Amino acid sequence: MHIVVPIKLAPDLVEDLEIDAGGAALDRTFLRLIINEFDDHAIEQAFLLKERGGGQVTIVAPDLEGADDVLYTAAAKGADRLIKLIGDFSAGVNCHALARTLAKVIGDLHPDLVLTGVQAHDDLDGAVGPLLAEHLGMPYLGYVAGLTVSDGKCMARKEYPGGLVAEMDVALPAVFGIQAAEKPPRYVVTSLITQAMKSATIEEIETGEFDSGGAAAVERMSRLEATTHAEMIEGSTDQVADKLVAVLRERGLLAPRG
Amino acid sequence: MTTTPTVERPFYDRVMEAVPSGEKLKLCLQCGMCSGICPYGFAMNFPPQSLIAAVRAGDLDPVFESETVWLCVSCFACANVCPAQIPLTSGLMASLKTEMLLRRKVPAELQTALENTRRYGNTLGESPRKRSAWCQSITPAIPLMAQTKEPVDVLWFVGDYASYHPRAVLASQAMARIFQALGIRFGILGPEENSDGDVQYLAGERGLLEILAQKNGKVLRKYKYQEIVTTDPHAYNVIKHEYPGVGVSVPIKHYTQFLAERIEQIKPLLRHEHKAAVTYHDPCAIGRANKNNIFEEPRLVLSAIPGLELVEMAHNRATSICCGGGGGGNWLDGFAWQQTHTRMSEWRIQEALASGAQTLAVACPYEAPRFEDALKSLGAENKLVVKDIAELLADAMSA
Ligand code: SF4
Ligand code: SF4
């Protein structure tokens, strides 16, 4: 069984985020990148599967600050292959371009399972997984919080709002968007990472030009404005309903009474 | 036929190699003093003496099954009383914690603190760029070593908690005022400073300590200064005793030593009385840890404050009760509560209350927040004030 985990590096929210002079992107001068949290769960889920059923885990990361760190840490946890995508990721790459690029690389790896974070906290698109599955011609299941593999078949647990859980059989190979691993991402002692930095090899694969077609373009980025207070609407149920309707009309959210 | 159990070599070897005198483990008399004095010995499945017995018997599975080693707060009480002088805290207990980390049996909150240290250079997970934000309000401005080209008298190693924790920074601000009042030329490292690594290594992360020591060593070597003074007892302990093993040998003083040396210069500056009975909590890391024995300097400084009456708690100096924050304990309060339904910081507060003191003086950045929390959980907020020695001194100096 070959499990491939493509990961994304997203802005670390420990540092203050600034919008650049163009007004449609983050200022990357002081930006620090960190592994997307859902991808960290995807990595953990891959190791849990490997522990239970054997197999090979390959981690794929874009060539950005922090990529080596993520890859060596994964090696210390037991990853078998580390791949770094060499290309110009510095200005950010949209999910369509990323999915196309990943599809080319991952297709050649002939995976049984591809685990990605269900979304990343920088765009909240949640589109890399489904797009990647489409390019690879594989089924996709997102918001997965547990996987069991046996005899070439996979049972995925998917959590719904309201405490509902579905268990679904999925034919492999398939792509899964991981919402949470069955256990929190594991700790790996520093000495093992130091060792991995000496012994593990990172393979480099050139991405070529990115094809960003199909994606929505960001026109403007702005900070959320903190409002000073919330207005409490008081009165009987009818009075509250009337006031609410009036407020919605006033803001143009309901058609005027016609 | 009976088979003789074999000692699980890797763990045994690791314990031996963990500290230069690790082979002393062989000298254990099984007297039990270590387990008896251990504040959480009653709740540990394997306090030091039983752990050594298990290692000798090669019966380690139950040891690795039990997670109660995480109750060890690296207070050095065991190591301090051991007649065979076995490095129990930094050798035996820390090695077992490493083994638990390798087996991925680590309470989540501690894991976060270790991951934060690796990524941000501080346990709190704060931006390294904001490490000197605590002193922005101070005038005249505190120079960063990277900006002052001049040599300084004192390079102040501030430490994690004293740089970031909202309660602990009040003591740092007080210390800055004291340096300024004494006319000391000093500087801080700010974003160039990394966590000292003491609590991380005592929590089993020796590899992390090595990286941190090398980073700190590199910046400390860049600058010119007469001496290094730290407000963090953990920084003092680890820089003095563990950094040399990583090739970083720099002299270090705790701020209470620095102040005690200048007490005659300080006395005339103390204008305000602190009319109260004050008791002093000896931090493990500058006290009995590695026989650092910085016991009298803090008391000398406190006694210089007019009106202040120094009273002692039942446990003081080498027998001081730990605040519960060392060796990762600061991130294991939830775990300790689950296991014991007690809080070490509350025991200490009860002793302080029994001493008749109105003020509890502390000298470690972990302690004010920990003891103030304990006062709240005991419902005794109005009975005792917790102040860092630097705060008491700066108040007495204020115009
Ligand atoms: S105090 Fe020292 S000699 Fe006595 S049991 Fe503990 S480790 Fe052994
Ligand atoms: S260091 Fe303190 S808490 Fe840890 S085993 Fe020794 S006495 Fe107990």
XYZ file of C-alpha atoms and ligand atoms in Angstrom:
673
model
C 0.000 0.000 0.000
C 1.395 3.345 -1.028
C 0.066 6.442 0.749
C 0.946 9.853 -0.655
C 0.429 12.998 1.397
C 0.802 16.328 -0.425
C 1.109 19.163 2.056
C 0.756 22.900 1.863
C 2.594 25.606 3.780
C 0.325 28.408 4.958
C 0.953 31.668 6.852
C 1.772 31.214 10.530
C -0.759 33.262 12.479
C 1.684 33.797 15.333
C 3.075 36.679 13.271
C 0.895 39.677 12.452
C -0.420 39.566 8.892
C -0.138 42.631 6.681
C -1.705 43.355 3.308
C 0.786 44.382 0.622
C 0.788 47.666 -1.294
C -1.247 46.123 -4.140
C -4.103 45.502 -1.719
C -4.990 42.035 -2.995
C -2.396 39.819 -1.313
C -0.514 39.371 1.929
C 2.746 41.188 2.405
C 5.257 38.352 2.397
C 8.214 40.287 3.862
C 7.774 39.020 7.402
C 5.458 36.154 6.614
C 6.441 32.872 8.223
C 5.018 29.668 6.876
C 3.791 26.680 8.822
C 2.378 23.347 7.758
C -1.372 23.612 7.188
C -2.910 22.049 10.293
C -5.212 19.713 8.359
C -2.217 18.447 6.375
C -0.475 17.653 9.639
C -3.485 15.477 10.462
C -3.272 13.871 7.015
C 0.363 12.938 7.752
C -0.638 11.475 11.125
C -3.441 9.463 9.532
C -0.942 8.082 6.995
C 1.337 6.859 9.788
C -1.576 5.327 11.688
C -2.517 3.370 8.545
C 1.087 2.338 7.975
C 1.374 1.138 11.580
C -1.741 -0.964 11.234
C -1.313 -2.375 7.752
C 2.226 -1.681 6.584
C 3.054 0.114 3.359
C 4.933 3.168 2.254
C 4.364 6.816 3.061
C 5.515 9.560 0.679
C 5.302 13.226 1.625
C 5.204 15.905 -1.081
C 5.899 19.542 -0.197
C 6.337 22.742 -2.229
C 9.767 24.377 -2.165
C 9.095 27.120 0.364
C 10.708 28.231 3.619
C 9.933 25.520 6.149
C 9.545 22.686 3.623
C 12.759 20.905 4.634
C 11.713 21.120 8.262
C 8.351 19.541 7.537
C 9.930 16.832 5.385
C 12.672 15.887 7.858
C 10.167 15.875 10.721
C 8.008 13.502 8.670
C 11.077 11.347 8.009
C 11.759 11.204 11.753
C 8.191 10.004 12.217
C 8.742 7.242 9.656
C 8.104 8.627 6.137
C 9.712 6.510 3.418
C 10.050 9.061 0.620
C 10.376 12.829 0.737
C 9.658 14.888 -2.364
C 10.139 18.609 -2.769
C 8.461 20.336 -5.701
C 10.818 22.842 -7.259
C 9.042 25.804 -8.830
C 8.179 29.408 -8.132
C 5.786 29.073 -5.214
C 6.944 32.309 -3.608
C 3.986 34.488 -4.601
C 1.439 31.860 -3.616
C -0.139 29.338 -5.985
C -3.892 28.906 -6.326
C -5.585 25.564 -5.745
C -6.212 24.881 -9.447
C -2.550 25.320 -10.329
C -1.517 23.311 -7.267
C -3.909 20.456 -8.059
C -2.678 20.242 -11.684
C 0.938 20.242 -10.555
C 0.336 17.659 -7.845
C -1.606 15.436 -10.252
C 1.377 15.189 -12.606
C 3.760 14.236 -9.797
C 1.428 12.006 -7.798
C 0.119 10.165 -10.875
C 3.637 8.860 -11.500
C 3.859 7.597 -7.912
C 0.903 5.199 -8.407
C -0.600 5.695 -4.964
C -3.299 3.583 -3.358
C -4.362 6.440 -1.129
C -3.811 10.175 -1.370
C -4.455 12.002 1.897
C -4.669 15.785 1.905
C -5.875 18.205 4.518
C -9.527 18.892 3.783
C -8.714 22.578 3.436
C -6.004 25.074 4.293
C -6.427 28.032 6.593
C -5.072 30.492 4.036
C -7.781 30.165 1.376
C -10.442 27.922 2.984
C -11.242 26.737 -0.560
C -11.075 23.052 0.216
C -10.646 22.472 -3.499
C -7.201 20.880 -3.877
C -8.460 17.405 -2.886
C -11.475 17.239 -5.242
C -9.541 18.816 -8.149
C -6.638 16.458 -7.633
C -9.007 13.464 -7.566
C -10.586 14.641 -10.805
C -7.206 14.977 -12.553
C -6.127 11.560 -11.269
C -9.463 9.962 -12.176
C -9.998 8.787 -8.618
C -12.950 9.115 -6.236
C -12.816 11.820 -3.578
C -14.225 11.885 -0.083
C -13.772 14.906 2.144
C -14.172 15.745 5.838
C -12.823 12.344 6.785
C -11.915 11.624 10.409
C -10.763 8.022 10.287
C -9.782 5.345 7.760
C -9.539 1.569 7.801
C -7.999 -0.327 4.894
C -8.339 -4.027 4.171
C -8.190 -6.119 0.995
C -7.834 -3.161 -1.334
C -10.958 -1.569 0.104
C -11.208 1.336 2.383
C -13.768 2.309 4.984
C -13.860 6.016 5.735
C -15.515 7.717 8.676
C -17.067 11.023 7.878
C -18.426 13.325 10.537
C -21.520 15.452 9.960
C -22.821 18.334 12.012
C -25.149 17.345 14.813
C -23.047 14.388 15.904
C -23.838 12.135 12.948
C -21.155 9.799 11.680
C -21.231 7.952 8.356
C -19.050 5.001 7.458
C -18.476 4.661 3.735
C -16.745 2.024 1.649
C -14.485 3.559 -0.949
C -12.761 1.653 -3.758
C -9.045 2.361 -3.978
C -7.128 4.194 -5.283
C -8.850 7.281 -3.885
C -8.210 10.782 -2.597
C -9.344 11.737 0.910
C -9.673 15.179 2.448
C -8.695 14.695 6.076
C -10.524 16.732 8.662
C -8.830 15.085 11.647
C -6.616 12.066 12.190
C -7.840 9.428 14.611
C -5.228 10.654 17.086
C -3.596 14.078 17.439
C -0.354 14.488 15.446
C 2.437 12.725 17.292
C 5.460 14.246 18.962
C 8.844 13.360 17.629
C 11.917 13.956 19.753
C 14.404 16.478 18.420
C 17.298 14.012 18.325
C 15.393 11.881 15.813
C 14.835 14.917 13.573
C 18.515 15.812 13.812
C 19.321 12.233 12.823
C 16.853 12.367 9.904
C 18.490 15.569 8.660
C 21.728 13.620 8.355
C 20.377 10.399 6.898
C 17.206 11.147 4.902
C 17.219 12.289 1.272
C 14.846 14.831 -0.202
C 14.116 14.156 -3.877
C 13.502 17.221 -6.018
C 11.001 17.320 -8.863
C 10.668 20.327 -11.190
C 7.110 21.556 -11.568
C 7.487 23.586 -14.759
C 5.062 26.463 -15.407
C 1.930 26.701 -13.281
C -1.457 26.719 -14.975
C -3.743 28.809 -12.762
C -6.765 28.756 -15.060
C -10.205 28.335 -13.570
C -9.552 29.967 -10.243
C -11.298 32.971 -8.799
C -9.063 36.051 -8.694
C -8.693 38.008 -5.472
C -9.594 41.625 -6.191
C -9.217 43.170 -2.789
C -8.137 42.045 0.627
C -9.094 43.901 3.776
C -9.113 43.473 7.499
C -12.333 42.610 9.232
C -13.630 45.743 10.865
C -14.259 45.318 14.540
C -17.690 46.750 15.277
C -18.224 48.389 18.589
C -21.417 46.827 19.788
C -24.305 44.509 18.992
C -27.798 45.894 19.172
C -30.187 43.739 21.162
C -33.698 43.749 19.766
C -36.223 43.573 22.558
C -39.983 43.168 22.828
C -42.600 40.488 22.176
C -41.984 37.858 19.495
C -44.045 39.829 16.967
C -42.331 43.108 17.795
C -38.891 41.490 17.499
C -39.861 39.911 14.165
C -41.166 43.233 12.817
C -38.026 45.078 13.851
C -35.828 42.379 12.363
C -37.664 42.549 9.042
C -37.361 46.349 9.092
C -33.621 46.151 9.711
C -33.122 43.612 6.922
C -35.127 45.784 4.484
C -33.189 48.861 5.477
C -29.897 47.096 4.660
C -31.258 45.911 1.322
C -31.206 42.244 2.364
C -34.949 41.788 1.891
C -36.994 43.130 -1.009
C -39.025 46.199 -0.036
C -42.704 45.510 0.603
C -44.245 45.635 -2.839
C 14.147 -23.934 33.627
C 14.172 -20.341 34.714
C 15.468 -17.559 32.565
C 17.252 -14.632 34.102
C 15.602 -11.392 33.059
C 17.965 -9.172 31.111
C 18.178 -5.481 31.635
C 16.773 -3.659 28.643
C 20.127 -2.360 27.497
C 19.122 0.673 25.451
C 17.305 2.377 28.332
C 19.949 1.348 30.847
C 22.679 2.679 28.564
C 20.814 5.875 27.938
C 20.517 6.502 31.663
C 24.222 5.866 32.058
C 25.126 8.187 29.209
C 22.647 10.908 30.080
C 24.979 12.615 32.538
C 28.706 12.312 33.112
C 28.158 10.578 36.444
C 25.371 8.322 35.181
C 27.269 5.156 36.007
C 26.712 6.093 39.647
C 23.347 4.385 39.279
C 25.204 1.207 40.147
C 25.924 2.633 43.584
C 22.289 2.818 44.692
C 21.822 1.425 48.205
C 18.040 1.171 47.866
C 17.768 3.281 51.015
C 14.559 4.908 49.767
C 15.371 8.468 50.828
C 14.735 9.732 47.297
C 11.226 8.296 47.068
C 10.463 9.446 50.595
C 11.351 13.064 49.959
C 9.744 13.226 46.515
C 6.705 15.527 46.784
C 4.727 13.325 44.392
C 6.408 10.064 45.419
C 3.118 8.917 46.923
C 1.419 9.063 43.542
C 4.224 7.758 41.314
C 4.219 4.096 40.356
C 7.994 4.297 40.069
C 9.614 6.954 42.225
C 13.432 6.914 41.902
C 14.230 4.017 44.248
C 11.618 1.653 42.750
C 12.649 2.769 39.269
C 16.255 1.770 39.935
C 15.053 -1.559 41.330
C 13.020 -2.126 38.142
C 15.983 -1.186 35.927
C 18.198 -3.635 37.821
C 15.606 -6.370 37.606
C 15.199 -5.720 33.894
C 11.481 -5.464 34.504
C 10.805 -2.354 32.477
C 7.474 -3.051 30.787
C 5.442 -1.872 33.791
C 7.670 1.214 33.983
C 6.901 2.186 30.399
C 3.226 1.323 30.891
C 2.875 3.798 33.729
C 2.750 7.479 32.859
C 3.278 8.758 36.401
C 6.861 9.791 35.636
C 5.176 12.948 34.298
C 4.449 13.857 37.910
C 8.170 14.526 38.335
C 8.632 18.306 38.459
C 12.444 18.126 38.434
C 12.658 19.658 41.892
C 16.020 17.985 42.622
C 14.870 16.988 46.138
C 15.752 13.332 45.457
C 19.151 14.078 43.931
C 19.918 16.395 46.811
C 19.416 13.772 49.539
C 20.798 10.704 47.762
C 23.740 9.430 49.863
C 25.279 7.860 46.740
C 25.010 11.222 44.927
C 23.258 9.688 41.959
C 22.067 12.328 39.446
C 18.463 11.231 39.864
C 16.686 14.300 38.488
C 18.832 15.162 35.476
C 19.924 11.586 34.781
C 17.445 8.936 35.784
C 14.106 10.770 35.694
C 14.941 12.855 32.600
C 16.041 9.685 30.749
C 12.796 7.958 31.566
C 10.931 11.001 30.245
C 12.958 10.774 27.002
C 11.927 7.150 26.762
C 8.286 8.166 27.232
C 8.641 10.822 24.513
C 10.058 8.167 22.181
C 7.082 5.984 23.018
C 4.811 8.968 22.322
C 3.351 8.959 25.803
C 3.401 12.651 26.515
C 0.546 14.755 27.880
C -0.768 17.065 25.134
C -0.097 20.367 26.873
C 3.559 19.545 27.410
C 3.836 18.386 23.800
C 2.606 21.816 22.692
C 5.173 23.584 24.889
C 7.961 21.458 23.376
C 6.718 22.029 19.828
C 6.460 25.748 20.513
C 10.044 25.784 21.719
C 11.242 24.023 18.602
C 9.398 26.358 16.269
C 9.413 29.719 18.026
C 12.258 29.427 20.540
C 9.881 29.904 23.467
C 7.481 27.622 25.309
C 4.562 30.014 25.020
C 4.272 29.883 21.225
C 4.746 33.634 20.877
C 6.340 35.446 17.963
C 10.143 35.543 18.372
C 10.011 39.044 16.897
C 8.010 40.215 19.902
C 10.458 38.951 22.509
C 11.363 42.472 23.602
C 7.811 43.894 23.430
C 7.669 43.897 27.260
C 10.164 46.759 27.490
C 8.705 49.036 24.829
C 7.046 51.260 27.454
C 10.273 51.822 29.401
C 12.268 55.044 29.183
C 15.101 55.437 28.643
C 14.784 52.635 26.098
C 16.496 49.338 26.853
C 19.121 48.710 24.211
C 19.141 45.546 22.154
C 22.653 44.127 21.899
C 22.279 43.953 18.115
C 21.835 47.725 18.051
C 24.418 48.855 20.606
C 27.874 48.619 19.214
C 29.363 49.464 22.637
C 30.389 46.847 25.180
C 28.027 46.724 28.189
C 28.492 45.971 31.880
C 25.646 43.494 31.954
C 24.133 41.350 29.261
C 20.725 40.500 30.670
C 19.435 37.062 29.677
C 15.744 37.681 30.262
C 14.245 34.230 29.561
C 10.915 33.068 28.085
C 8.421 33.713 30.830
C 9.993 36.975 31.888
C 9.767 38.172 28.269
C 6.233 37.120 27.401
C 4.025 36.164 30.332
C 1.780 39.139 31.196
C 2.346 38.707 34.952
C 6.027 37.847 34.736
C 6.892 40.894 32.604
C 5.960 43.152 35.527
C 8.991 41.788 37.367
C 11.152 42.300 34.255
C 10.016 45.916 34.052
C 10.911 46.358 37.742
C 14.346 44.831 37.139
C 14.944 47.246 34.250
C 14.202 50.170 36.585
C 16.694 48.777 39.117
C 19.485 48.463 36.535
C 18.756 52.022 35.450
C 18.713 53.341 39.037
C 22.092 51.699 39.643
C 23.541 53.314 36.523
C 24.425 49.958 34.980
C 25.114 49.880 31.259
C 23.120 46.888 30.126
C 21.526 45.323 27.079
C 19.202 42.482 26.164
C 19.210 40.072 23.228
C 15.516 40.501 22.344
C 14.591 38.467 19.245
C 18.082 36.920 19.215
C 17.471 35.212 22.559
C 16.078 31.681 22.596
C 14.551 29.653 25.366
C 17.318 28.492 27.723
C 16.174 24.851 27.434
C 16.229 23.886 31.119
C 12.656 22.716 31.574
C 12.666 21.092 28.142
C 15.749 19.002 28.829
C 14.527 18.020 32.280
C 11.295 16.966 30.532
C 13.378 14.567 28.439
C 14.231 16.757 25.433
C 18.016 16.791 25.561
C 18.200 17.183 21.757
C 16.225 20.396 21.979
C 18.515 21.716 24.714
C 21.530 21.116 22.471
C 20.028 23.153 19.635
C 18.949 25.981 21.956
C 22.326 26.067 23.720
C 24.116 26.337 20.392
C 21.848 29.153 19.210
C 22.204 31.081 22.482
C 25.933 30.355 22.597
C 26.373 31.800 19.115
C 24.773 35.141 20.011
C 26.392 35.332 23.443
C 29.799 34.999 21.799
C 29.025 37.872 19.394
C 28.865 40.598 22.029
C 31.132 42.250 24.569
C 30.013 42.404 28.188
C 31.437 42.197 31.698
C 28.933 39.602 32.901
C 25.687 37.843 32.074
C 22.846 38.267 34.547
C 19.577 36.379 34.285
C 16.191 36.837 35.897
C 15.367 33.191 35.251
C 16.649 30.552 37.715
C 16.217 27.895 35.045
C 18.457 29.814 32.658
C 20.999 30.092 35.473
C 20.923 26.364 36.193
C 21.112 25.155 32.625
C 23.639 27.694 31.335
C 25.902 26.965 34.284
C 25.675 23.187 34.317
C 24.548 21.942 30.917
C 25.762 24.465 28.331
C 29.472 23.633 28.881
C 28.731 20.042 27.810
C 27.457 21.437 24.507
C 30.579 23.576 24.096
C 29.110 26.819 25.444
C 30.981 28.038 28.519
C 29.845 31.465 29.682
C 29.739 32.900 33.197
C 26.239 33.515 34.534
C 24.760 35.163 37.615
C 21.257 35.162 39.020
C 19.972 38.687 39.553
C 19.769 38.196 43.324
C 23.538 37.497 43.358
C 24.166 40.588 41.261
C 22.069 42.729 43.617
C 23.569 41.226 46.788
C 27.045 42.213 45.543
C 25.854 45.828 45.256
C 23.815 45.970 48.436
C 25.757 48.911 49.912
C 25.123 50.932 46.756
C 21.443 49.931 46.852
C 20.659 50.683 50.503
C 20.706 54.493 50.246
C 18.303 54.282 47.282
C 15.618 52.493 49.303
C 13.270 55.306 50.247
C 10.003 53.508 50.836
C 9.126 51.113 53.582
C 7.529 47.764 52.959
C 5.886 47.351 56.330
C 5.024 43.676 56.245
C 6.158 40.237 57.230
C 7.668 38.733 54.103
C 8.535 35.123 53.465
C 10.765 34.009 50.625
C 10.192 30.962 48.428
C 13.485 29.353 47.348
C 13.226 28.337 43.672
C 14.580 24.809 43.142
C 16.702 25.828 40.160
C 18.955 28.300 41.990
C 18.604 26.463 45.308
C 19.239 22.795 45.790
C 19.485 21.990 42.063
C 23.075 20.971 41.339
C 23.884 22.419 44.763
C 23.595 25.941 43.345
C 22.784 27.005 46.914
C 21.819 30.600 46.205
C 19.989 30.858 49.514
C 21.400 33.860 51.350
C 21.689 36.449 48.555
C 17.906 36.820 48.038
C 17.413 37.107 51.805
C 20.170 39.701 52.072
C 18.495 41.825 49.398
C 15.045 41.514 50.988
C 16.382 42.381 54.449
C 17.752 45.658 53.108
C 14.227 46.936 52.400
C 13.166 49.242 55.247
C 10.274 48.012 57.385
C 10.436 44.516 55.966
C 10.434 41.656 58.449
C 11.713 38.394 56.995
C 10.002 35.263 58.284
C 10.689 31.686 57.189
C 8.377 28.941 56.041
C 8.735 25.481 57.585
C 10.459 24.279 54.421
C 13.145 26.670 53.319
C 16.477 26.742 51.509
C 17.448 23.178 50.488
C 14.163 21.726 51.756
C 11.958 24.269 49.939
C 8.809 22.781 48.402
C 8.727 23.112 44.625
C 6.089 25.421 43.060
C 5.340 22.504 40.719
C 6.492 24.298 37.575
C 9.890 22.745 36.799
C 10.866 20.008 34.347
C 7.758 20.597 32.262
C 5.485 20.702 35.343
C 4.260 24.125 34.307
C 2.423 22.366 31.451
C 1.364 19.346 33.465
C -0.919 20.917 36.054
C -3.949 19.249 34.516
C -2.191 15.881 34.470
C -1.008 16.268 38.084
C -4.505 17.221 39.182
C -5.985 14.152 37.462
C -3.439 11.888 39.142
C -3.299 13.393 42.627
C -6.145 15.877 43.116
C -3.599 18.195 44.696
C -1.600 21.200 43.584
C 1.949 21.637 44.786
C 1.651 25.416 44.518
C -1.244 25.273 46.999
C 0.869 23.369 49.545
C 3.434 26.111 49.314
C 0.831 28.861 49.702
C -0.520 27.135 52.787
C 2.977 27.133 54.262
C 3.398 30.782 53.415
C 0.083 31.616 55.115
C 1.093 29.584 58.168
C 4.347 31.546 58.428
C 2.316 34.667 59.233
C 3.652 36.520 56.204
C 1.567 39.097 54.338
C 3.863 39.049 51.340
C 5.346 36.086 49.511
C 8.593 37.071 47.802
C 9.652 35.105 44.742
C 12.662 35.105 42.419
C 11.551 33.049 39.414
C 9.237 34.177 36.593
C 7.081 31.024 36.863
C 6.236 31.663 40.472
C 4.159 34.827 40.611
C 1.616 33.457 38.103
C 1.613 29.994 39.703
C 1.240 31.215 43.276
C -1.359 33.828 42.370
C -3.391 31.082 40.702
C -3.011 28.937 43.822
C -4.209 31.818 46.010
C -7.294 32.085 43.826
C -8.009 28.363 43.859
C -7.683 28.409 47.665
C -9.921 31.473 47.923
C -7.145 33.306 49.768
C -6.483 36.201 47.369
C -6.845 38.752 50.135
C -4.517 37.073 52.578
C -1.207 37.213 50.754
C 0.477 39.342 48.105
C 2.951 37.691 45.729
C 5.817 39.903 44.595
C 9.067 39.283 42.834
C 12.112 40.515 44.767
C 12.759 42.895 41.848
C 9.271 44.353 42.262
C 9.712 44.837 46.022
C 13.077 46.487 45.488
C 11.924 48.738 42.646
C 8.903 49.825 44.732
C 11.191 50.693 47.627
C 13.392 52.721 45.265
C 10.560 54.575 43.563
C 10.482 58.334 43.929
S 18.443 7.933 47.737
Fe 20.043 7.275 46.314
S 20.893 5.442 47.242
Fe 18.940 5.814 48.251
S 17.437 4.628 47.075
Fe 17.437 6.671 46.223
S 18.894 6.531 44.536
Fe 19.303 4.762 45.850
S 13.069 15.550 40.979
Fe 11.555 15.961 42.575
S 9.615 15.330 41.664
Fe 11.240 14.420 40.420
S 11.543 12.384 41.282
Fe 13.024 13.728 42.280
S 11.987 14.421 44.125
Fe 10.416 13.563 42.799
